[in-house]
Coordinates of C-alpha atoms in Angstrom, one line a residue:
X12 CA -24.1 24.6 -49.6
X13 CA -21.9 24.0 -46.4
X14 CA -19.1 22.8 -48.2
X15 CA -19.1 23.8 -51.7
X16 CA -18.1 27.3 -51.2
X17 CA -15.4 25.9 -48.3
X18 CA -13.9 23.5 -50.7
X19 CA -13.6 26.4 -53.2
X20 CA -11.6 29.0 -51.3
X21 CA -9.2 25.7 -50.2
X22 CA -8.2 25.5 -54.2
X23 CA -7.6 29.0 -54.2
X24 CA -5.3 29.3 -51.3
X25 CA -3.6 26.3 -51.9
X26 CA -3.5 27.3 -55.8
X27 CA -2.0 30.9 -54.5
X28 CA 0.8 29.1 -52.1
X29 CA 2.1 26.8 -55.0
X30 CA 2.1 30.1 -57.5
X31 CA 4.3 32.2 -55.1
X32 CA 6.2 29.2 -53.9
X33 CA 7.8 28.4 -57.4
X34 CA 8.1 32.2 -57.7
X35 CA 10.0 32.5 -54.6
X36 CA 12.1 29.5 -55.8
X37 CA 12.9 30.9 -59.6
X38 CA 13.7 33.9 -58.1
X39 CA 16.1 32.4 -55.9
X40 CA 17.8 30.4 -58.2
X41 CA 18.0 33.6 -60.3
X42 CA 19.7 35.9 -57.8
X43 CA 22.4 32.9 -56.6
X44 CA 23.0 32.4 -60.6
X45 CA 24.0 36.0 -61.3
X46 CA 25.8 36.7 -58.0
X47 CA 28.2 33.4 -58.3
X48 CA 29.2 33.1 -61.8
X49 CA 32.2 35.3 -61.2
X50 CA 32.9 32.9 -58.8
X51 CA 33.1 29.8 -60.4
X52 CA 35.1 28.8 -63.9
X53 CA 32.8 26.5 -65.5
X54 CA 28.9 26.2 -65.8
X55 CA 28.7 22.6 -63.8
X56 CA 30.6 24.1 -61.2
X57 CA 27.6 26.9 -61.1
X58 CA 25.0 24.5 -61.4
X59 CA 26.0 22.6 -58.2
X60 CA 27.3 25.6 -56.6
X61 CA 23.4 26.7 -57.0
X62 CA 21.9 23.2 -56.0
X63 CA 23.7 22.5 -52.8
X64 CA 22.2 26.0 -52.0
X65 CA 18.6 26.1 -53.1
X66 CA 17.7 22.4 -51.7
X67 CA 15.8 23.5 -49.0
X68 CA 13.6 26.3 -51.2
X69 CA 12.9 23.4 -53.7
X70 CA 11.7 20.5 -50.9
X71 CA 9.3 24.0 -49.4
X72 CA 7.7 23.9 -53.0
X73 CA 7.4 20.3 -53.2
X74 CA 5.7 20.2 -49.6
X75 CA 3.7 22.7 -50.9
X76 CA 2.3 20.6 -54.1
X77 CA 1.9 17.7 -51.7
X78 CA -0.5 19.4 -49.3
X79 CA -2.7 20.8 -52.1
X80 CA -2.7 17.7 -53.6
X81 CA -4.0 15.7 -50.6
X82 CA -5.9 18.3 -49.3
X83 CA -8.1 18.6 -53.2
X84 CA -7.2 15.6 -55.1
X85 CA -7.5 11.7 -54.5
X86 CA -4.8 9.8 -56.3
X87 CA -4.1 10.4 -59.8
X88 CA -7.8 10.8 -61.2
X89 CA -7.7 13.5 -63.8
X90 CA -11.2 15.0 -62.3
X91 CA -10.5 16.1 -58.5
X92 CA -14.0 15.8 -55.8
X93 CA -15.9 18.5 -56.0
X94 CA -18.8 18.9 -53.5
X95 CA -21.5 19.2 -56.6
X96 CA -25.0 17.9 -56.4
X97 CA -24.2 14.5 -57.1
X98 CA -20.8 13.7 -55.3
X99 CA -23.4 15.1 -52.3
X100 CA -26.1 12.7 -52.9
X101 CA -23.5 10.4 -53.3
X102 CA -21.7 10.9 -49.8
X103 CA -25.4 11.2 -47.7
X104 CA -26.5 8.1 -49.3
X105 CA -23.1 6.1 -48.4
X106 CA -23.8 7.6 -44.6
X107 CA -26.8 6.3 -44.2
X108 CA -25.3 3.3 -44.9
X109 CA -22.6 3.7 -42.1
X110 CA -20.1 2.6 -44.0
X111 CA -19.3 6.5 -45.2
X112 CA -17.5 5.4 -48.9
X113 CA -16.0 8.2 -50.7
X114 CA -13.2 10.6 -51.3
X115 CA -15.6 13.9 -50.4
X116 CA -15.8 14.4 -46.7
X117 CA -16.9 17.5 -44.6
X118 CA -14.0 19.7 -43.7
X119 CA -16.0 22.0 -42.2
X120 CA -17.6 22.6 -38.4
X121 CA -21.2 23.0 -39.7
X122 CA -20.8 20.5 -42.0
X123 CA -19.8 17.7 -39.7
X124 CA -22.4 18.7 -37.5
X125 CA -25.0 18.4 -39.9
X126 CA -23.3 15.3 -41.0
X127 CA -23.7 13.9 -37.4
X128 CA -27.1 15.0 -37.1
X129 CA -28.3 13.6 -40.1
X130 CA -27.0 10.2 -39.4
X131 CA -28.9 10.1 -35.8
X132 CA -32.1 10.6 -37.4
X133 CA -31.1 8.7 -41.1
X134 CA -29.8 5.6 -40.0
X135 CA -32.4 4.6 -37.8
X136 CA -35.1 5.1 -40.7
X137 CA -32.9 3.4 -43.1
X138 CA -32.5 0.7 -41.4
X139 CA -36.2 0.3 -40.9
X140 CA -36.3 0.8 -45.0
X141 CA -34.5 -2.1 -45.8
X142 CA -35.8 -4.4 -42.9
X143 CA -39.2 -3.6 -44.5
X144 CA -38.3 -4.1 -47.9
X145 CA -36.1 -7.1 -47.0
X146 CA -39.4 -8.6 -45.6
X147 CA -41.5 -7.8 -48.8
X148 CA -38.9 -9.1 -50.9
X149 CA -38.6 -12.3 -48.6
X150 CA -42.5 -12.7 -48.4
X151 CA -42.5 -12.3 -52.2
X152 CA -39.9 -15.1 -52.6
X153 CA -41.6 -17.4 -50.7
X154 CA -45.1 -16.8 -52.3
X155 CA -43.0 -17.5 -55.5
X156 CA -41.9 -20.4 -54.2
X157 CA -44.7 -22.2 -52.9
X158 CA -47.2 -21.6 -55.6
X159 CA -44.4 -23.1 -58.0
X160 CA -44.0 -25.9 -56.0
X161 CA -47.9 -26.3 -55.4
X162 CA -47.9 -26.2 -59.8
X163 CA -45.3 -28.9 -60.0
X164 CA -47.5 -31.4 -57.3
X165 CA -50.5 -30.5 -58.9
X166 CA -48.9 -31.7 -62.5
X167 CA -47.9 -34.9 -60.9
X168 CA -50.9 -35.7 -59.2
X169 CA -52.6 -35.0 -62.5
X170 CA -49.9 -37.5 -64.3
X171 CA -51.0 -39.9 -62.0
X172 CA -54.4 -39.5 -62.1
X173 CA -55.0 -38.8 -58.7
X174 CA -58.4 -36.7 -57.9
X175 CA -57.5 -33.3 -56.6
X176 CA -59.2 -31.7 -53.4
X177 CA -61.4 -29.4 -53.3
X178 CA -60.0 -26.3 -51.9
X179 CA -62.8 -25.4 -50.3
X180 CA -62.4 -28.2 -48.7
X181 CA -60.8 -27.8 -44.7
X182 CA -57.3 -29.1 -44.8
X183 CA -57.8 -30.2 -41.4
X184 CA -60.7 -32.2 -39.6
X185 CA -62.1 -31.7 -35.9
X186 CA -61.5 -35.5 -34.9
X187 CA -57.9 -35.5 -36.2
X188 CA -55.5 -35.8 -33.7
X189 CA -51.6 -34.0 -34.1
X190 CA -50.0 -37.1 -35.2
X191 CA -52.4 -38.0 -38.2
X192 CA -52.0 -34.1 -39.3
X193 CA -48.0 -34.3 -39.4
X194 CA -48.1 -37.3 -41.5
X195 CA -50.5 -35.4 -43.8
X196 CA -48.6 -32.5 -43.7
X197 CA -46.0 -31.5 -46.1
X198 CA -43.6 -28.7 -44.7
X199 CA -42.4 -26.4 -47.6
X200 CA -38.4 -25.8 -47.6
X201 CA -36.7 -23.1 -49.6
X202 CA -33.2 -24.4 -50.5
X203 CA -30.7 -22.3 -48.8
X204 CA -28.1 -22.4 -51.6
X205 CA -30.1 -21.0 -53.6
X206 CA -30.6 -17.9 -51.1
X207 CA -26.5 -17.4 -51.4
X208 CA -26.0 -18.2 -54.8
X209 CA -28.3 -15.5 -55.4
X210 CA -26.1 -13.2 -53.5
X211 CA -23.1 -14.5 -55.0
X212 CA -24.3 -14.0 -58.4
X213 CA -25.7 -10.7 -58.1
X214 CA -21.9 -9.5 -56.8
X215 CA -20.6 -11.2 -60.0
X216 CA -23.0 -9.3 -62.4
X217 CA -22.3 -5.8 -60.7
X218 CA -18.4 -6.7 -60.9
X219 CA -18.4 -7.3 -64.5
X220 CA -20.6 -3.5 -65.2
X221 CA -18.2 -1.9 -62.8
X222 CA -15.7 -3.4 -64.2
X223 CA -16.9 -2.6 -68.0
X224 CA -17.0 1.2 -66.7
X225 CA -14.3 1.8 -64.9
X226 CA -11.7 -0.1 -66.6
X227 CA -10.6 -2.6 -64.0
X228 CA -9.4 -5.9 -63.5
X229 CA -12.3 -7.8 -62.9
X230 CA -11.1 -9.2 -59.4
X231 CA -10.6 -5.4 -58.3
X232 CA -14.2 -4.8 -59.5
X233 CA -15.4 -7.9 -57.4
X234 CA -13.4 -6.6 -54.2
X235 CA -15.2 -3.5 -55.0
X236 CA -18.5 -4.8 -55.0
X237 CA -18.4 -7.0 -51.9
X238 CA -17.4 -4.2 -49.6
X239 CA -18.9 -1.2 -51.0
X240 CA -22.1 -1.8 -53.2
X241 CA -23.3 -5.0 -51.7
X242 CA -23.0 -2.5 -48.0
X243 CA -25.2 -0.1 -50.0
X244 CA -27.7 -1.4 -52.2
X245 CA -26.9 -5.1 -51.7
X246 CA -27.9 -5.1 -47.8
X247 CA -31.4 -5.3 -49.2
X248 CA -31.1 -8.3 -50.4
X249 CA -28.5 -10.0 -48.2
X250 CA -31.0 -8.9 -45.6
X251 CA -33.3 -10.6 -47.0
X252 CA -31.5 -13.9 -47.8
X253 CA -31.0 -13.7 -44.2
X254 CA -34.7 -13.5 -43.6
X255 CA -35.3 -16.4 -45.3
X256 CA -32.8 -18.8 -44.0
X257 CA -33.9 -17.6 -40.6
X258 CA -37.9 -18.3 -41.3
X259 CA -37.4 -21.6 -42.6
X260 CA -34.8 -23.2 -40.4
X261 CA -35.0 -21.3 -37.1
X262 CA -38.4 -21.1 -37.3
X263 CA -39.1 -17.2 -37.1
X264 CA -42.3 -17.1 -39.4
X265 CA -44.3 -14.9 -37.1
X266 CA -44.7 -12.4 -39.9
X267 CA -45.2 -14.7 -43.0
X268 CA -47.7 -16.7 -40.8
X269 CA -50.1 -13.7 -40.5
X270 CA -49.9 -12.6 -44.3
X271 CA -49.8 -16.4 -45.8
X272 CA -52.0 -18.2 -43.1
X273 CA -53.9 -21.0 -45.5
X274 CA -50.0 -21.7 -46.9
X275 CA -48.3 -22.0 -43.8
X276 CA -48.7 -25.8 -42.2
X277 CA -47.0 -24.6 -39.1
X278 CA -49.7 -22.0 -38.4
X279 CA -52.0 -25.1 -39.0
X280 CA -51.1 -27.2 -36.8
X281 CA -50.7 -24.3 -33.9
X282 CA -54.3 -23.5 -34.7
X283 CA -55.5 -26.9 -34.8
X284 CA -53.6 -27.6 -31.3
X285 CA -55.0 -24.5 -29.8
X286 CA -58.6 -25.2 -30.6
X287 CA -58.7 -28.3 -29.2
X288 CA -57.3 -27.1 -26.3
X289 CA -60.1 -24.7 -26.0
X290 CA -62.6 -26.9 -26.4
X291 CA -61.2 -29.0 -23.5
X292 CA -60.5 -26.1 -20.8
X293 CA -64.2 -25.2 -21.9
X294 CA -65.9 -28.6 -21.2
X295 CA -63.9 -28.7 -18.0
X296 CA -64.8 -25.2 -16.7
X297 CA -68.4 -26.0 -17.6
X298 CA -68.1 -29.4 -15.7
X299 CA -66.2 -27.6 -13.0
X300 CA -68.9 -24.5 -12.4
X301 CA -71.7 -27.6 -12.5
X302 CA -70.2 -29.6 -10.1
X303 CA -69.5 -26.2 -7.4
X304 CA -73.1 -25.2 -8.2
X305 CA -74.7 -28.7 -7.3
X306 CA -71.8 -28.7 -4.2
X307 CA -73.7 -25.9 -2.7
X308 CA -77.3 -27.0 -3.3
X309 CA -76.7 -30.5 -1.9
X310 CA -74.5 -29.7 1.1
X311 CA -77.1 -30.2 3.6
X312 CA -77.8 -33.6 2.1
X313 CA -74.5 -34.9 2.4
X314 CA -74.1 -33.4 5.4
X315 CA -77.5 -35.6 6.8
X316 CA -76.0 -38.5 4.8
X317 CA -72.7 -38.4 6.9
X318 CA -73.0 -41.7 8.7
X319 CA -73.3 -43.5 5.7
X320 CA -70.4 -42.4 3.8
X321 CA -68.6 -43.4 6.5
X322 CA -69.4 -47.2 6.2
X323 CA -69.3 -47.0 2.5
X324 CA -65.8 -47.3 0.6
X325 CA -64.0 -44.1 0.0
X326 CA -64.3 -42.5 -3.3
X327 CA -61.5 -40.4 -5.3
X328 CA -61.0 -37.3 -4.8
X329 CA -62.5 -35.9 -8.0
X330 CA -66.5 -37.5 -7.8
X331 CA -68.9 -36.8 -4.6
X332 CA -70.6 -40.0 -4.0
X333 CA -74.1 -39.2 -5.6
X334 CA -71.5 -38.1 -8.9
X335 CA -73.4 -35.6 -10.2
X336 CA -70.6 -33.1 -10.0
X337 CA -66.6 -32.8 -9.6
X338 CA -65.0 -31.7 -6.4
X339 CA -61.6 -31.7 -5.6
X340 CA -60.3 -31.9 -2.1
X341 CA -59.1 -28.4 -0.9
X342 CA -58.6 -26.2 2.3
X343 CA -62.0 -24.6 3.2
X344 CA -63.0 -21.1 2.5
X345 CA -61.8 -18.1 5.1
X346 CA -64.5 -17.1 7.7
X347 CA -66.5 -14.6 6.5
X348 CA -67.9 -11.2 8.5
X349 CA -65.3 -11.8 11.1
X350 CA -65.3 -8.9 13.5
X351 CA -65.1 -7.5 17.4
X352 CA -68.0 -7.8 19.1
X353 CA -66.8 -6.4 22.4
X354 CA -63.9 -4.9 24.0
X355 CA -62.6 -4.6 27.8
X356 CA -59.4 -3.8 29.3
X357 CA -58.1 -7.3 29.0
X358 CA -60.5 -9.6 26.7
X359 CA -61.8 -8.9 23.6
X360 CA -64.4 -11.4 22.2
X361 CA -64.8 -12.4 18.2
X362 CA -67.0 -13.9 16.0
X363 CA -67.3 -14.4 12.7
X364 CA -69.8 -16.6 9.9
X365 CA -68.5 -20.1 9.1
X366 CA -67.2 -20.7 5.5
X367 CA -68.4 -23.0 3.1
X368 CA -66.7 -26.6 3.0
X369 CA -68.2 -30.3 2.7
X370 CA -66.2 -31.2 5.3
X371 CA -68.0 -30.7 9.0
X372 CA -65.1 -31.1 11.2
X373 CA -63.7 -27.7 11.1
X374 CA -62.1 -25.7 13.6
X375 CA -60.8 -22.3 14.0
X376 CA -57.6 -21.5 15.2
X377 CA -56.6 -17.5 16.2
X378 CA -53.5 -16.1 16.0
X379 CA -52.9 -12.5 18.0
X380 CA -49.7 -10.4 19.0
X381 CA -49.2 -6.7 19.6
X382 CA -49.5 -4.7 16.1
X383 CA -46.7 -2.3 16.3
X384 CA -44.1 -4.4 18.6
X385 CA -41.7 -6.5 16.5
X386 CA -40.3 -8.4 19.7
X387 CA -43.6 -9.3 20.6
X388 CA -44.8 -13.0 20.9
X389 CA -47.5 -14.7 18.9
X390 CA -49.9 -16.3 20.8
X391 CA -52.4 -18.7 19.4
X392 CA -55.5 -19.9 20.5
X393 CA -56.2 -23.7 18.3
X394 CA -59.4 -26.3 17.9
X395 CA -61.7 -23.6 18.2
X396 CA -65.1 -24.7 17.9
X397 CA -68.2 -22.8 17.2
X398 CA -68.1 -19.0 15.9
X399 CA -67.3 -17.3 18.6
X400 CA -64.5 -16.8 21.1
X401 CA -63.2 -14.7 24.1
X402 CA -59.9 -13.5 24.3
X403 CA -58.5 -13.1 28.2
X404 CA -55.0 -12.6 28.2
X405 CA -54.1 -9.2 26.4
X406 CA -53.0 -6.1 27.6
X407 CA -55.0 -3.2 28.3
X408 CA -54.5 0.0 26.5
X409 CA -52.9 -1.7 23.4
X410 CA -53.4 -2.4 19.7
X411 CA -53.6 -6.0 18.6
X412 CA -54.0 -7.8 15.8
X413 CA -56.0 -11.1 15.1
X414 CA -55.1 -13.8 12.6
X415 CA -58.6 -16.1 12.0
X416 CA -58.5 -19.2 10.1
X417 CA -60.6 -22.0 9.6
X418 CA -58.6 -26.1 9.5
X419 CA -60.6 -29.0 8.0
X420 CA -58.6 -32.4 7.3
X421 CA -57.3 -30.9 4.1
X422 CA -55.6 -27.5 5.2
X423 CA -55.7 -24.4 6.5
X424 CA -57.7 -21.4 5.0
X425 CA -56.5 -18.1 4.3
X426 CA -56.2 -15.5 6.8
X427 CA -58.1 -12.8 7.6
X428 CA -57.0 -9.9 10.1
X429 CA -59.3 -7.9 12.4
X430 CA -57.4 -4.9 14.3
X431 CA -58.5 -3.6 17.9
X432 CA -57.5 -1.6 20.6
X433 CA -58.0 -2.5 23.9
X434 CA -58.4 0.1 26.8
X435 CA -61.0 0.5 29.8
X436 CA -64.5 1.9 29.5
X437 CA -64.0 2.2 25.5
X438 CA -67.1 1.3 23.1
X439 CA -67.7 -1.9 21.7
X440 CA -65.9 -1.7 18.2
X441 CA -67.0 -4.0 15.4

């Protein structure tokens, strides 16, 4: 539609310009004929007489036949490219390809445009197409593949006479371990020759048709196939001879494992690995929440049994003496409900709930500087015991900040941060 009507008005014009440019030259050659043949005594004389003269007029023509030709015809094919219904389905197909093969080609503004257009939204589609059809194909192959091979084991175990399993049967058991699976397992391995020779045989069998129907040599046919219809129709399958190389020897089955999961041994043993792993993180959480439930319930009682741990031989760091639950040795807890419990011009005093920790030499220590003053100097007040303290030497009318945090033998707690402005006569701020 954008092109036919294009392509037909070129003919014309370049039809018209080769009619009236052998007209023009006949008629020249006529009029020097007639007005030098008095001039000259014999006809060769004429004849070169009349070359020499017209040489220009008859390259003009042949320029002429040139242009049209390129311009409308490819080659010497008898039929020239017309822009038809199927020399267009033709030429979309080949450019959503990318590769663009073909002698019809958009002359036009509107046509390239659409052209351009069509391949920003046709590509990306197409090459979803064939990805997904490459992966069917793929996922076909090996399905193909494994139940022939599963055939062939099953008729030599039966030439053997060894029982077969029941596959109801779970291939794997709870108490195996990851070493006595990979000796049972057998990993399945689709030859990659075959993948290319696949390829390679598929180009040969399209050479010899093309080859049948145009009436080439067959290595011109082959050339032709392996960089124009393997591009078009044979990316399909080279994609997916790609896909299956890839799966089996880079290990990319994350597809195939979710489609084929009782076929695939790698999925297996990833499962297999996995579950066990749960199971242990679960019986050590449960062992874990035991342990800091008990921790709190029996803190008073280690806390009253203090002089005797002492004389008795330290323990690791993972059982409390009485063992009935784990405990690991960590910083204590951050205070809790710190805040200001009074304000002047120059003190503020703090308090704050001690944290939990089985360790009863703890201390505080406070950390305070002016809030808004980069230049200003952290001071730190450290040992603190008890759950209280009263700071003297700040600065009236000024916002501070505090840094509490509670020290045992094992660390430091986390921070927290109280914020208070100190001035005379203001109201006790919590």
């Amino acid at each position: 539609m954008l092109e036919g009507e294009h392509l037909d008005a070129l003919k014309k014009d370049h039809i018209g310009r080769i009619e009236q440019n052998a007209k023009d030259y006949v008629n020249r050659l006529w009029d020097l004929a007639k007005k030098d043949r008095d001039k000259y005594e014999t006809v060769e004389e004429l004849i070169e007489s009349v070359k020499s003269q017209t040489t220009e007029d008859f390259h003009d023509y042949v320029d002429t036949v040139f242009f049209a030709h390129r311009a409308v015809r490819h080659g010497y094919d008898e039929d020239s490219p017309t822009w038809d219904f199927a020399n267009s389905v033709f030429f979309t197909t080949t450019m959503l390809t990318s590769i663009g093969y073909g002698y019809v080609a958009p002359s036009t503004f509107g046509g390239r445009l659409f052209g351009v257009i069509y391949c920003l939204i046709g590509i990306p589609l197409t090459l979803v197409t064939v990805a997904n059809v490459a992966k069917f194909l793929s996922e076909s192959i090996f399905f193909l593949h494994y139940e022939i091979w599963n055939k062939c084991l099953e008729w030599k175990a039966r030439r053997k006479g060894v029982v077969e399993v029941d596959p109801a049967q779970p291939m794997f058991g709870d108490d195996e371990n990851e070493e006595e699976i990979l000796d049972r397992v057998k990993l399945v391995r689709f030859p990659p020759l075959t993948v290319f020779m696949f390829v390679f045989v598929y180009g040969c069998l399209a050479a010899a048709v093309v080859r049948y129907w145009e009436t080439w040599t067959y290595v011109e046919s082959l050339y032709f196939i392996f960089i124009s219809i393997l591009t078009v129709v044979g990316v399909i399958l080279t994609t997916m001879c790609m896909d299956v190389v890839g799966r089996m020897y880079l290990k990319e089955i994350h597809y195939l494992g979710r489609k084929l999961k009782s076929n695939n041994p790698f999925y297996l043993l990833r499962e297999a690995k996995a579950r066990r792993r749960r199971a242990a993180m679960a019986s050590l959480l449960a062992q874990l929440a035991k342990g800091m439930i008990f921790a709190h319930k029996d803190y008073n009682e280690l806390a009253r049994k203090k002089s005797k741990r002492k004389k008795e031989k330290r323990r690791g760091s993972h059982v409390l003496p009485n063992e009935k639950f784990m405990f690991a040795r960590l910083p204590p807890d951050p205070p809790s409900d710190c805040q200001v419990v009074s304000t002047s011009a120059y003190s503020v005093r703090l308090a704050w709930a001690p944290p939990f920790s089985p360790d009863p030499d703890l201390t505080y220590n406070i950390r305070y500087r002016l809030k808004h003053n980069e230049d200003a100097k952290n001071r730190e007040l450290r040992g603190i015991k008890g759950n209280t303290v009263e700071i003297m030497s700040v600065d009236s009318c000024s916002l501070y900040e505090f840094r509490i945090t509670a020290h045992n033998k094992f660390g430091e707690s986390k921070a927290v941060y109280l914020v208070q402005y100190t001035g005379k006569g203001l109201a006790t701020k919590a």
